[in-house]
Short mmCIF file of C-alpha atoms in Angstrom, two decimals:
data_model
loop_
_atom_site.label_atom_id
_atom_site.label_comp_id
_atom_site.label_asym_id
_atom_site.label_seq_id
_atom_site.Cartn_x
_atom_site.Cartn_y
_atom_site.Cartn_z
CA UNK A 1 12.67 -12.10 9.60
CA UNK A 2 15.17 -9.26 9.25
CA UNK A 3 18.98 -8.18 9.85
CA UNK A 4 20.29 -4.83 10.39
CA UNK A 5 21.32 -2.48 7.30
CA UNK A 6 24.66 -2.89 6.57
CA UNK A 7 26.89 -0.43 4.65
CA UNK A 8 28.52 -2.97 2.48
CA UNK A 9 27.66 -2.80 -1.30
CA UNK A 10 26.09 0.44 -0.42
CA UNK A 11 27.56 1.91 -3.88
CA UNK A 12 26.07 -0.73 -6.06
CA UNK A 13 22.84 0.21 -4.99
CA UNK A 14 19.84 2.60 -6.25
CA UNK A 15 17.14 4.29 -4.70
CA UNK A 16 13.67 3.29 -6.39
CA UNK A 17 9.77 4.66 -6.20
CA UNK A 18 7.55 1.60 -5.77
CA UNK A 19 3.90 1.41 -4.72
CA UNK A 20 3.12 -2.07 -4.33
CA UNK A 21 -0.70 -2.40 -4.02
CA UNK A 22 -2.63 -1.67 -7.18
CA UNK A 23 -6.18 -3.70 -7.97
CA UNK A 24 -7.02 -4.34 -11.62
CA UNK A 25 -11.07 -3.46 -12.30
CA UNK A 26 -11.34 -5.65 -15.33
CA UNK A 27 -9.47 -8.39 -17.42
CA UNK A 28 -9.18 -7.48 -21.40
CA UNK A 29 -11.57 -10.16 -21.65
CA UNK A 30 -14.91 -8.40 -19.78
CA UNK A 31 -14.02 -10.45 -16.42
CA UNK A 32 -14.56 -8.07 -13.56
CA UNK A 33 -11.90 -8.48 -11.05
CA UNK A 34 -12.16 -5.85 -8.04
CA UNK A 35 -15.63 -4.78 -8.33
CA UNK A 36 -15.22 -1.24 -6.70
CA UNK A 37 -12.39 -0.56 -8.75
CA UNK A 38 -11.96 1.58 -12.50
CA UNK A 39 -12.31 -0.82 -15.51
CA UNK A 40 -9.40 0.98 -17.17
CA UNK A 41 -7.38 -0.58 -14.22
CA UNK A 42 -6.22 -3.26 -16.22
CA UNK A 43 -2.64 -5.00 -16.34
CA UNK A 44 -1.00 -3.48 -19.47
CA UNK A 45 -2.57 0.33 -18.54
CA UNK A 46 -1.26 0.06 -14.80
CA UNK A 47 1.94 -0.45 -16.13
CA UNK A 48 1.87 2.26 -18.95
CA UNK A 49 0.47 4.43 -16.29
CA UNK A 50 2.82 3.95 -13.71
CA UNK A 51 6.22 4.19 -16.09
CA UNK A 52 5.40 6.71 -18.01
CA UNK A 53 3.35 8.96 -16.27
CA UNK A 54 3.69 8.77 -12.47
CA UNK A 55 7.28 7.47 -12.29
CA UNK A 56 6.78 4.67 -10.49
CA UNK A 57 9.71 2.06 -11.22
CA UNK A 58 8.51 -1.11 -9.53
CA UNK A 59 4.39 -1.57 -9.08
CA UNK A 60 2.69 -4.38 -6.97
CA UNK A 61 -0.43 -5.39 -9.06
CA UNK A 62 -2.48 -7.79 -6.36
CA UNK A 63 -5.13 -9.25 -8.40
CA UNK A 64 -2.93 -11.49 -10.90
CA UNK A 65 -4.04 -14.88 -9.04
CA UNK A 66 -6.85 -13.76 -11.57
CA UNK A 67 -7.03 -16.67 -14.54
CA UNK A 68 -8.54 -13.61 -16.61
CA UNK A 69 -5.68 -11.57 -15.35
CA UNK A 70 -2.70 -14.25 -16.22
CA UNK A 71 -4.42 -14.38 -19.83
CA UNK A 72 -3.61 -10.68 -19.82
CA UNK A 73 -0.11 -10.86 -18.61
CA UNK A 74 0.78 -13.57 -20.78
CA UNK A 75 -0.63 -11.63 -23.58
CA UNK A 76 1.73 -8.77 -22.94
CA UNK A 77 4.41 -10.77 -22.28
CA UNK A 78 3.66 -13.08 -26.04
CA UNK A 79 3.60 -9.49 -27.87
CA UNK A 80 7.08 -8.31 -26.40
CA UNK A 81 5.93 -5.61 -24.96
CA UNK A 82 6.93 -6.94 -21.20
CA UNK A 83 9.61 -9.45 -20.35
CA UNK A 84 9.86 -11.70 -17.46
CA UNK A 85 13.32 -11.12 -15.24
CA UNK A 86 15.67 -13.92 -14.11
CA UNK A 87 15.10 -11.99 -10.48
CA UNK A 88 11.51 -11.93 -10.50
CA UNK A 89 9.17 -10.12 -11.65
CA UNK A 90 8.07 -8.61 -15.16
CA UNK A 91 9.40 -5.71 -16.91
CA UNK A 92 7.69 -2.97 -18.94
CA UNK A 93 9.99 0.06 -20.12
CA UNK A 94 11.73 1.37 -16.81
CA UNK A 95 8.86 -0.37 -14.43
CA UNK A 96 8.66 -3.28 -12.99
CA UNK A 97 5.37 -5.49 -11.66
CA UNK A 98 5.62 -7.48 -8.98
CA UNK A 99 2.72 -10.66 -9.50
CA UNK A 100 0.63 -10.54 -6.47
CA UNK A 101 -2.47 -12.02 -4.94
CA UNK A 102 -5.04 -10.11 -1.82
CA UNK A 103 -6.42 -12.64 0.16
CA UNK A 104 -9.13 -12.77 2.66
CA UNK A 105 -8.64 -14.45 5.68
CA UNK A 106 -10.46 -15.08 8.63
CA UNK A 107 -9.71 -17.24 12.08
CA UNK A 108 -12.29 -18.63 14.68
CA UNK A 109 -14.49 -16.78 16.09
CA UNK A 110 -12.55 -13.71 14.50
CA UNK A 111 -13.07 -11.04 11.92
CA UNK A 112 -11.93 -10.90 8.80
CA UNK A 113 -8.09 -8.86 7.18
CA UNK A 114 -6.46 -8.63 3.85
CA UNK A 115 -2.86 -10.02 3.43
CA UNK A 116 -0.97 -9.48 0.11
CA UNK A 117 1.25 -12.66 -1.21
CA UNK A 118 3.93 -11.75 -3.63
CA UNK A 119 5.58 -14.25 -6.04
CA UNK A 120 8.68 -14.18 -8.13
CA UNK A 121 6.83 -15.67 -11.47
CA UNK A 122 4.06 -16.39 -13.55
CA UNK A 123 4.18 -20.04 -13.30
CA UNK A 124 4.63 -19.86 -9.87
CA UNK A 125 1.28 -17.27 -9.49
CA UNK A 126 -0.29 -19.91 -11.49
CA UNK A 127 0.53 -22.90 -9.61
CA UNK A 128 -0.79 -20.64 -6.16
CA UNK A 129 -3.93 -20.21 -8.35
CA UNK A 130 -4.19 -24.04 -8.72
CA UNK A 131 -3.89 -24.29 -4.86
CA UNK A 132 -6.58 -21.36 -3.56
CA UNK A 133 -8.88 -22.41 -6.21
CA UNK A 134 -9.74 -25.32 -4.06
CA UNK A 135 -10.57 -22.98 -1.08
CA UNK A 136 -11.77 -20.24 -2.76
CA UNK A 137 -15.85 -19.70 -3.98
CA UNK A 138 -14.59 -17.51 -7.33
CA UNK A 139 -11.14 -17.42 -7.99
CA UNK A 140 -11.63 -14.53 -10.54
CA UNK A 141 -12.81 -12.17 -8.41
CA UNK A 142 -9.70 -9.91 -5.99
CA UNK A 143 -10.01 -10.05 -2.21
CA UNK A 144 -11.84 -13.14 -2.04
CA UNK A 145 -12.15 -14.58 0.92
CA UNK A 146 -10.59 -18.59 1.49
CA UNK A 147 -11.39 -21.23 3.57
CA UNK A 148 -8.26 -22.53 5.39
CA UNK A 149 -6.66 -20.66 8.67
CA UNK A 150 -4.34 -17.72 8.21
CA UNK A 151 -1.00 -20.22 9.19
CA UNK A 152 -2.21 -23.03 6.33
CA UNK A 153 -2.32 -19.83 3.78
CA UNK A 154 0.76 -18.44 5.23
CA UNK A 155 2.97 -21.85 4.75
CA UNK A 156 1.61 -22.41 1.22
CA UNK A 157 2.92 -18.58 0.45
CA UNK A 158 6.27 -19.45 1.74
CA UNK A 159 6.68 -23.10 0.69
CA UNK A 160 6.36 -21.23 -2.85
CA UNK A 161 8.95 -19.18 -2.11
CA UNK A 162 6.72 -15.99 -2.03
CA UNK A 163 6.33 -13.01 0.54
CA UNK A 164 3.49 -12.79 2.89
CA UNK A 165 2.76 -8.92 4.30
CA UNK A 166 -0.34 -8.15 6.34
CA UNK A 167 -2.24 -5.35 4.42
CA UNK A 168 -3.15 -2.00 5.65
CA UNK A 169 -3.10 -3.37 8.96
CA UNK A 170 -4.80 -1.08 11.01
CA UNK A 171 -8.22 0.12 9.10
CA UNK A 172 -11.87 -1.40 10.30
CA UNK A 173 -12.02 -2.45 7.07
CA UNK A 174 -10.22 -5.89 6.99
CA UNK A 175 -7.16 -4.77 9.10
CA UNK A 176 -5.67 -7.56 11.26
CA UNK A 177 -5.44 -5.36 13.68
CA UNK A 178 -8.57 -2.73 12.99
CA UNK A 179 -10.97 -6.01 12.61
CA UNK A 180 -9.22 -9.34 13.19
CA UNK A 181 -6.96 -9.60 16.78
CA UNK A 182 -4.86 -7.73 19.25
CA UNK A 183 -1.95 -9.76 18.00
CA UNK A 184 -0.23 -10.81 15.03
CA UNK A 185 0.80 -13.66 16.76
CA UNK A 186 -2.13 -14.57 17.54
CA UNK A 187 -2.90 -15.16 13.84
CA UNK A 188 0.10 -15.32 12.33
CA UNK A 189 3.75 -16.98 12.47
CA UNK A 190 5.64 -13.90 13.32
CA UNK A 191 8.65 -15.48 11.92
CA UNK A 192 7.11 -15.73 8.02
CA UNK A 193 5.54 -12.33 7.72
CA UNK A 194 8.37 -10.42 5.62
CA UNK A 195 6.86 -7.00 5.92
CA UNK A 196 3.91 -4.43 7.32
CA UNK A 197 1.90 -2.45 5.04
CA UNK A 198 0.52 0.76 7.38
CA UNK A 199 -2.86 1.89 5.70
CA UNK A 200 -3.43 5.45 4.17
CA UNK A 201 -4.72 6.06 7.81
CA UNK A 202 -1.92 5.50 9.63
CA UNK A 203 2.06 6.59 9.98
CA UNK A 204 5.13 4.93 11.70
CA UNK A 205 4.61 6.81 14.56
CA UNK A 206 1.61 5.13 15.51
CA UNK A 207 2.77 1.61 14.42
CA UNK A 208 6.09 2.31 16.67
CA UNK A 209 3.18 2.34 19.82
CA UNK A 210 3.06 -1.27 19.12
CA UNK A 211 6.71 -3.86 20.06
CA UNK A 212 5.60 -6.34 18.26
CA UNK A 213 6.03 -4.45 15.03
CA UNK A 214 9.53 -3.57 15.93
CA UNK A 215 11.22 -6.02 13.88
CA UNK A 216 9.50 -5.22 10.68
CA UNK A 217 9.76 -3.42 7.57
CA UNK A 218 7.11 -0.95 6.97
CA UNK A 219 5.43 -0.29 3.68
CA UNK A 220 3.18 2.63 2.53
CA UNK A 221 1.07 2.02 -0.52
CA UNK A 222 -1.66 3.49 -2.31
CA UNK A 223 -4.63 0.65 -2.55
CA UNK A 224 -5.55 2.08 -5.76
CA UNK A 225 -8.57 1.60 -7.23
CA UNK A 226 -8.01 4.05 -10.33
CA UNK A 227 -5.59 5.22 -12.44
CA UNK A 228 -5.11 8.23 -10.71
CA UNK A 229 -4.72 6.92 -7.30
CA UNK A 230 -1.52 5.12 -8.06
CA UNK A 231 1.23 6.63 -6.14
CA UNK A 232 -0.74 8.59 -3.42
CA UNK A 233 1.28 6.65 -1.31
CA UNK A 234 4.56 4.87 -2.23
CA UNK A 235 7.92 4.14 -0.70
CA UNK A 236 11.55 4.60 -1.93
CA UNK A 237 13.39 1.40 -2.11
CA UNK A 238 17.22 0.92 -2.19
CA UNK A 239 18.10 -1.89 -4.38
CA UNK A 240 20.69 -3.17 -7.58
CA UNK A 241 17.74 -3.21 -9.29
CA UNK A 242 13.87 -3.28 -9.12
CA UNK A 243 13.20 -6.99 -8.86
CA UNK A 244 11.27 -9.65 -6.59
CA UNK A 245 14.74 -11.08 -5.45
CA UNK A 246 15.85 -7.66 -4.69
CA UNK A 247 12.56 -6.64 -2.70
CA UNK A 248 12.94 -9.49 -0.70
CA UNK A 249 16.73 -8.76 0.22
CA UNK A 250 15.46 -4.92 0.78
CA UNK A 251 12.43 -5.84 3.48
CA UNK A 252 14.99 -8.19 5.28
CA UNK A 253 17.11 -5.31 4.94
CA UNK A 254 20.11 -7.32 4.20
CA UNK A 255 23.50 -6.12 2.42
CA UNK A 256 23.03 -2.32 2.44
CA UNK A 257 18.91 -3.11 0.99
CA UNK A 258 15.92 -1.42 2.35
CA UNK A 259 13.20 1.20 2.59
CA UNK A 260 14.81 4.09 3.03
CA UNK A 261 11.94 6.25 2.70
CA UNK A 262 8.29 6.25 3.25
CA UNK A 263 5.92 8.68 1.26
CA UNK A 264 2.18 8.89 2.79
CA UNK A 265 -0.67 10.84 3.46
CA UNK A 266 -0.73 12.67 7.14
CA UNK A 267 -3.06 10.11 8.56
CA UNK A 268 -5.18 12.88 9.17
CA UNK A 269 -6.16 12.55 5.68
CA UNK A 270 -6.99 8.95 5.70
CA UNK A 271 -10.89 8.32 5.51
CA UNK A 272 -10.69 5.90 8.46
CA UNK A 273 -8.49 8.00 10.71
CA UNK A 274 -10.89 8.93 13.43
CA UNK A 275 -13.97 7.06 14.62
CA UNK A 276 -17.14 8.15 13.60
CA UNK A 277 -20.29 8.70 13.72
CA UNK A 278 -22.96 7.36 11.50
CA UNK A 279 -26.21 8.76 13.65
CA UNK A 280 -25.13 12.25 13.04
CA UNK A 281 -22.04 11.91 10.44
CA UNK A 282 -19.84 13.39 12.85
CA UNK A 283 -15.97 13.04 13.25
CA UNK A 284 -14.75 12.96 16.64
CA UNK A 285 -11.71 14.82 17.60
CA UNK A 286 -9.21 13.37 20.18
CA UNK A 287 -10.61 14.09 23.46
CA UNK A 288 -14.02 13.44 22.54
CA UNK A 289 -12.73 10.00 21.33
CA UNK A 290 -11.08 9.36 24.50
CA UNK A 291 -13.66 10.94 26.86
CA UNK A 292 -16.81 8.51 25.90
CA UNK A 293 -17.83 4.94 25.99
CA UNK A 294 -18.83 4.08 23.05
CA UNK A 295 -21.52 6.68 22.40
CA UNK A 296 -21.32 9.99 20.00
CA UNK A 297 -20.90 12.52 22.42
CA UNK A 298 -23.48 14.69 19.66
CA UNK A 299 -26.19 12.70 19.78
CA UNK A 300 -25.92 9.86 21.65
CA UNK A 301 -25.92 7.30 19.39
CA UNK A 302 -23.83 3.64 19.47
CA UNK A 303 -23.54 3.57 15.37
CA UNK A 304 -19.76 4.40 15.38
CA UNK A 305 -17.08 3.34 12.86
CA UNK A 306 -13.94 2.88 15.08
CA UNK A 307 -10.99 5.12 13.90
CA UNK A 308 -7.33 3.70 13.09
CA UNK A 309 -6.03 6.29 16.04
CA UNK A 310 -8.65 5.53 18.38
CA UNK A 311 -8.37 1.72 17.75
CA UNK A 312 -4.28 1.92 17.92
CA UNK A 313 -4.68 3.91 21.41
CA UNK A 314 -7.13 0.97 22.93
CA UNK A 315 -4.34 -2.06 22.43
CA UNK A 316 -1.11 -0.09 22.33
CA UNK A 317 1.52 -2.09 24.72
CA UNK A 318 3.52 2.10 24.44
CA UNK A 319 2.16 5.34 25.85
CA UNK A 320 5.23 6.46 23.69
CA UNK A 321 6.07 5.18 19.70
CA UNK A 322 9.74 3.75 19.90
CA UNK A 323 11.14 3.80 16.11
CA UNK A 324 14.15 1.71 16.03
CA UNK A 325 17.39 2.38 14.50
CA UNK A 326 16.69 0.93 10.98
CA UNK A 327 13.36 2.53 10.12
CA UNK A 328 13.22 5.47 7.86
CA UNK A 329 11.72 8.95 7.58
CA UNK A 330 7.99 9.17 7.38
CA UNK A 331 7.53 11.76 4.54
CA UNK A 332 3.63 13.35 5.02
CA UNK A 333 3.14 14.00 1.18
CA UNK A 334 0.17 15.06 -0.35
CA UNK A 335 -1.25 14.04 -3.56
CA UNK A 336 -0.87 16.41 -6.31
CA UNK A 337 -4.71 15.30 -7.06
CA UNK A 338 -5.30 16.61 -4.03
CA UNK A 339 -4.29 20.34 -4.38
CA UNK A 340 -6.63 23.16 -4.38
CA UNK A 341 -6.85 25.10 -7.70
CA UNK A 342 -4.23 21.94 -9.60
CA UNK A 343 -6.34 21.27 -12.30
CA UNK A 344 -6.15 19.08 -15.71
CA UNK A 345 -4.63 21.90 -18.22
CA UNK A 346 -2.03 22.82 -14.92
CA UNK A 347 -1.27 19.13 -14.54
CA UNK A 348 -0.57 18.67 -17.96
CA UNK A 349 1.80 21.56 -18.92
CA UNK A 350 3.59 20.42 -15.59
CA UNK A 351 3.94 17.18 -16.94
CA UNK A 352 4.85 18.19 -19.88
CA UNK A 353 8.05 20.33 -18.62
CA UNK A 354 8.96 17.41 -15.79
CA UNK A 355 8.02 14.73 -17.57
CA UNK A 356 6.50 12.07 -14.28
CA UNK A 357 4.15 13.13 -11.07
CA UNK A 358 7.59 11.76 -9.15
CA UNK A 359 9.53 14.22 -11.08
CA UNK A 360 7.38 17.28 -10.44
CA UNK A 361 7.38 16.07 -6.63
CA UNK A 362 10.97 15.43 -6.14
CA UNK A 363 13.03 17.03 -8.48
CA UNK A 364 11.29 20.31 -9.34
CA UNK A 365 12.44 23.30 -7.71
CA UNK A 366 9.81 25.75 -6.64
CA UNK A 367 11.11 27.91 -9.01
CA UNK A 368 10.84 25.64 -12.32
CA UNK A 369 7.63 24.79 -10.92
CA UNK A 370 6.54 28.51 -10.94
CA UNK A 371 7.90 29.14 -14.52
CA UNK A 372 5.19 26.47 -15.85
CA UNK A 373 2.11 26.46 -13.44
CA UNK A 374 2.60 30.21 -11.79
CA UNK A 375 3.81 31.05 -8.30
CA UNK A 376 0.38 30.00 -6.39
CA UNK A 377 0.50 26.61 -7.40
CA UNK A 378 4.21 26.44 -7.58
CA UNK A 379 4.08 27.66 -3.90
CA UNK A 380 1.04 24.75 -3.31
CA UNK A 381 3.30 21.78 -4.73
CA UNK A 382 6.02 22.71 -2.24
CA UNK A 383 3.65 22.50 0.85
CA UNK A 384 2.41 19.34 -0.54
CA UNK A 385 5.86 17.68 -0.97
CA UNK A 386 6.96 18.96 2.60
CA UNK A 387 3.53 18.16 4.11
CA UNK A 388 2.57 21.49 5.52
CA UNK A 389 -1.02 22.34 3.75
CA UNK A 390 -3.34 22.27 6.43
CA UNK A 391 -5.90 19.95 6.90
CA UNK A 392 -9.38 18.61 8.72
CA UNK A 393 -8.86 15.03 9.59
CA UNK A 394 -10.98 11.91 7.61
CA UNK A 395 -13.29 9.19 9.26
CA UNK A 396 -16.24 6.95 8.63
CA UNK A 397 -14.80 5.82 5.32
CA UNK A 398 -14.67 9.74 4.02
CA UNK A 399 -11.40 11.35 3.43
CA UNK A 400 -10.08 13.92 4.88
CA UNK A 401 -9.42 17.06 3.42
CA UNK A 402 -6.75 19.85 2.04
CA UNK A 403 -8.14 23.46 3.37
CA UNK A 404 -8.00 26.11 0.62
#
């Protein structure tokens, strides 16, 4: 499952921006693929998108079990505009896409989570395809459910040679743990799940409340289902390169590989965060959570939408999170979409001097950034990089909020 970071081959190493969970909203061909997503979410604009105007330099695309989809990525790769790589994965100016698959699954009498399969190739995506379209009602559409246990779908991931990761673990909506069990391995072969993604809802801290996470590598990732959304949550990778080989080697964090760096909303922010409820809309706050029994302590009512906190809180095995050794900084970072007052003509002229979102972000200094978009914003992108603009917390599928 994992060894320790090393320092060996330390030097040979880079550090790399990837967000690994992007949807596609519709093949080239018409084919919708995630229904709820953008239609300009497609493969070759994720990819132009993510290199050349966020920064990203290795994406996770999840919908390419799609047959619509590999007609699209076979497309870009006949026109020489993408390349496959000997170590996985396929190439677009200085990104990379990682091919992978959501998947619902479901065990008896359980609920139903999202895992995300990753695979080195398209042959090898295709072959998978072959294999869930057997168990699967329409193959073409993302997140479909299939019809064999979670440990049949996790064996046919690995006998492939691909990754299996549990995905935003922790939300009601398809979590493993916000919908499905108390226990991974209850579900799950502990042994062949190669990573953890956390959820825009929730943070290290509260995963670290849980031991059986311990071992893991945790990922933060945006979900996107536009454009826009890529990167709202991303990690910083240390590999030789951005490659499936080399994110493999990085979540077993072996030979100096690994996240070094996560990059996330405050959970606060997340629009499942705290339970809620939908008699009166109301979000609770923590000791009105904690104080009731399953009624809004507003109006009485038993219509509420169980919050990633709350949820955490009512199966932790820790009074205390217990982050071990190897895991890295938890960097609350808020969206530059998300800043008061950061409009498109500001966004643009800040691009325009900076050149990616992960350049104005990281590499800016506050005073650049006040030469180009004045000191109020300038002052804005700083608290959003360090995580200090305040906030009122998110619930009941709603996102929470930056206060002006």
């Amino acid at each position: 499952m994992s060894t320790d970071n090393t320092a060996s081959h330390q030097q040979e190493l880079t550090q790399f921006f990837c967000d690994l969970h992007i949807h596609i909203g519709r093949a080239t061909n018409g084919q919708a693929v995630k229904i709820s997503a953008s239609n300009n979410l497609t493969f070759e604009n994720i990819a132009v998108e993510s290199s050349e105007r966020k920064g990203i330099q290795m994406t996770g695309i999840i919908d390419c079990h799609s047959p619509s989809v590999q007609e699209d990525i076979m497309a870009c790769l006949d026109s020489g505009i993408m390349r496959e790589l000997a170590g996985g994965g396929i190439a677009y100016r200085d990104t990379v896409i990682l091919l992978g698959s959501e998947i619902e699954v479901r065990g008896p009498g359980r609920g139903a989570a999202h895992v995300l399969a990753y695979f080195p190739s398209l042959n090898m995506m295709q072959d998978f395809t072959g294999w869930m379209a057997r168990y699967m009602k329409n193959i073409q559409l993302s997140s479909q459910r299939i019809y064999v246990s979670p440990r049949e779908l996790q064996q046919e991931v690995t006998d492939r040679g691909g990754i299996l990761i549990p995905a935003h673990v922790f939300t009601p909506h398809k979590g493993l743990y916000g919908s499905m069990t108390d226990r991974l391995a209850d579900v799950f072969d502990p042994s062949g799940i190669s990573g953890i993604e956390l959820g825009l809802s929730a943070d290290s801290a509260m995963a670290g409340l849980i031991s059986e996470l311990d071992s893991y590598s945790f990922l933060s990732n945006s979900d996107a289902h536009s454009l826009g959304k890529i990167g709202r949550e991303y990690n910083r990778i240390a590999m030789k390169e951005p490659s499936f080989a080399e994110f493999k080697l990085a979540l077993e964090r072996r030979d100096g590989r690994g996240v070094t760096a996560n990059y996330g909303l405050n959970p606060r922010l997340g629009k499942y965060h705290r339970t809620y409820c939908s008699g009166c809309e109301s979000i609770m706050d923590e000791a009105d959570a904690a104080s009731q029994e399953g009624r809004c302590p507003y109006c009485g009512s038993t219509k509420l939408v169980g919050g990633v906190l709350d949820r955490i809180l009512s199966f932790a095995d820790r009074t205390e999170p217990i982050i071990p050794a190897f895991r890295p900084p938890y960097h609350y970072q808020i969206p530059l979409e998300f800043i008061p007052g950061l409009g498109k003509s500001a966004m643009k002229k800040l691009l325009d001097a900076f050149g990616t979102e992960m350049a104005i972000l990281h590499r800016a200094s506050e005073t650049e950034l006040a030469a180009v978009a004045g000191e109020v914003l300038a002052e804005s992108i700083i608290q959003a990089r360090n995580g200090t603009l305040q906030l009122a917390s998110g619930g009941g599928g709603t996102y929470g909020k930056v206060m002006k």
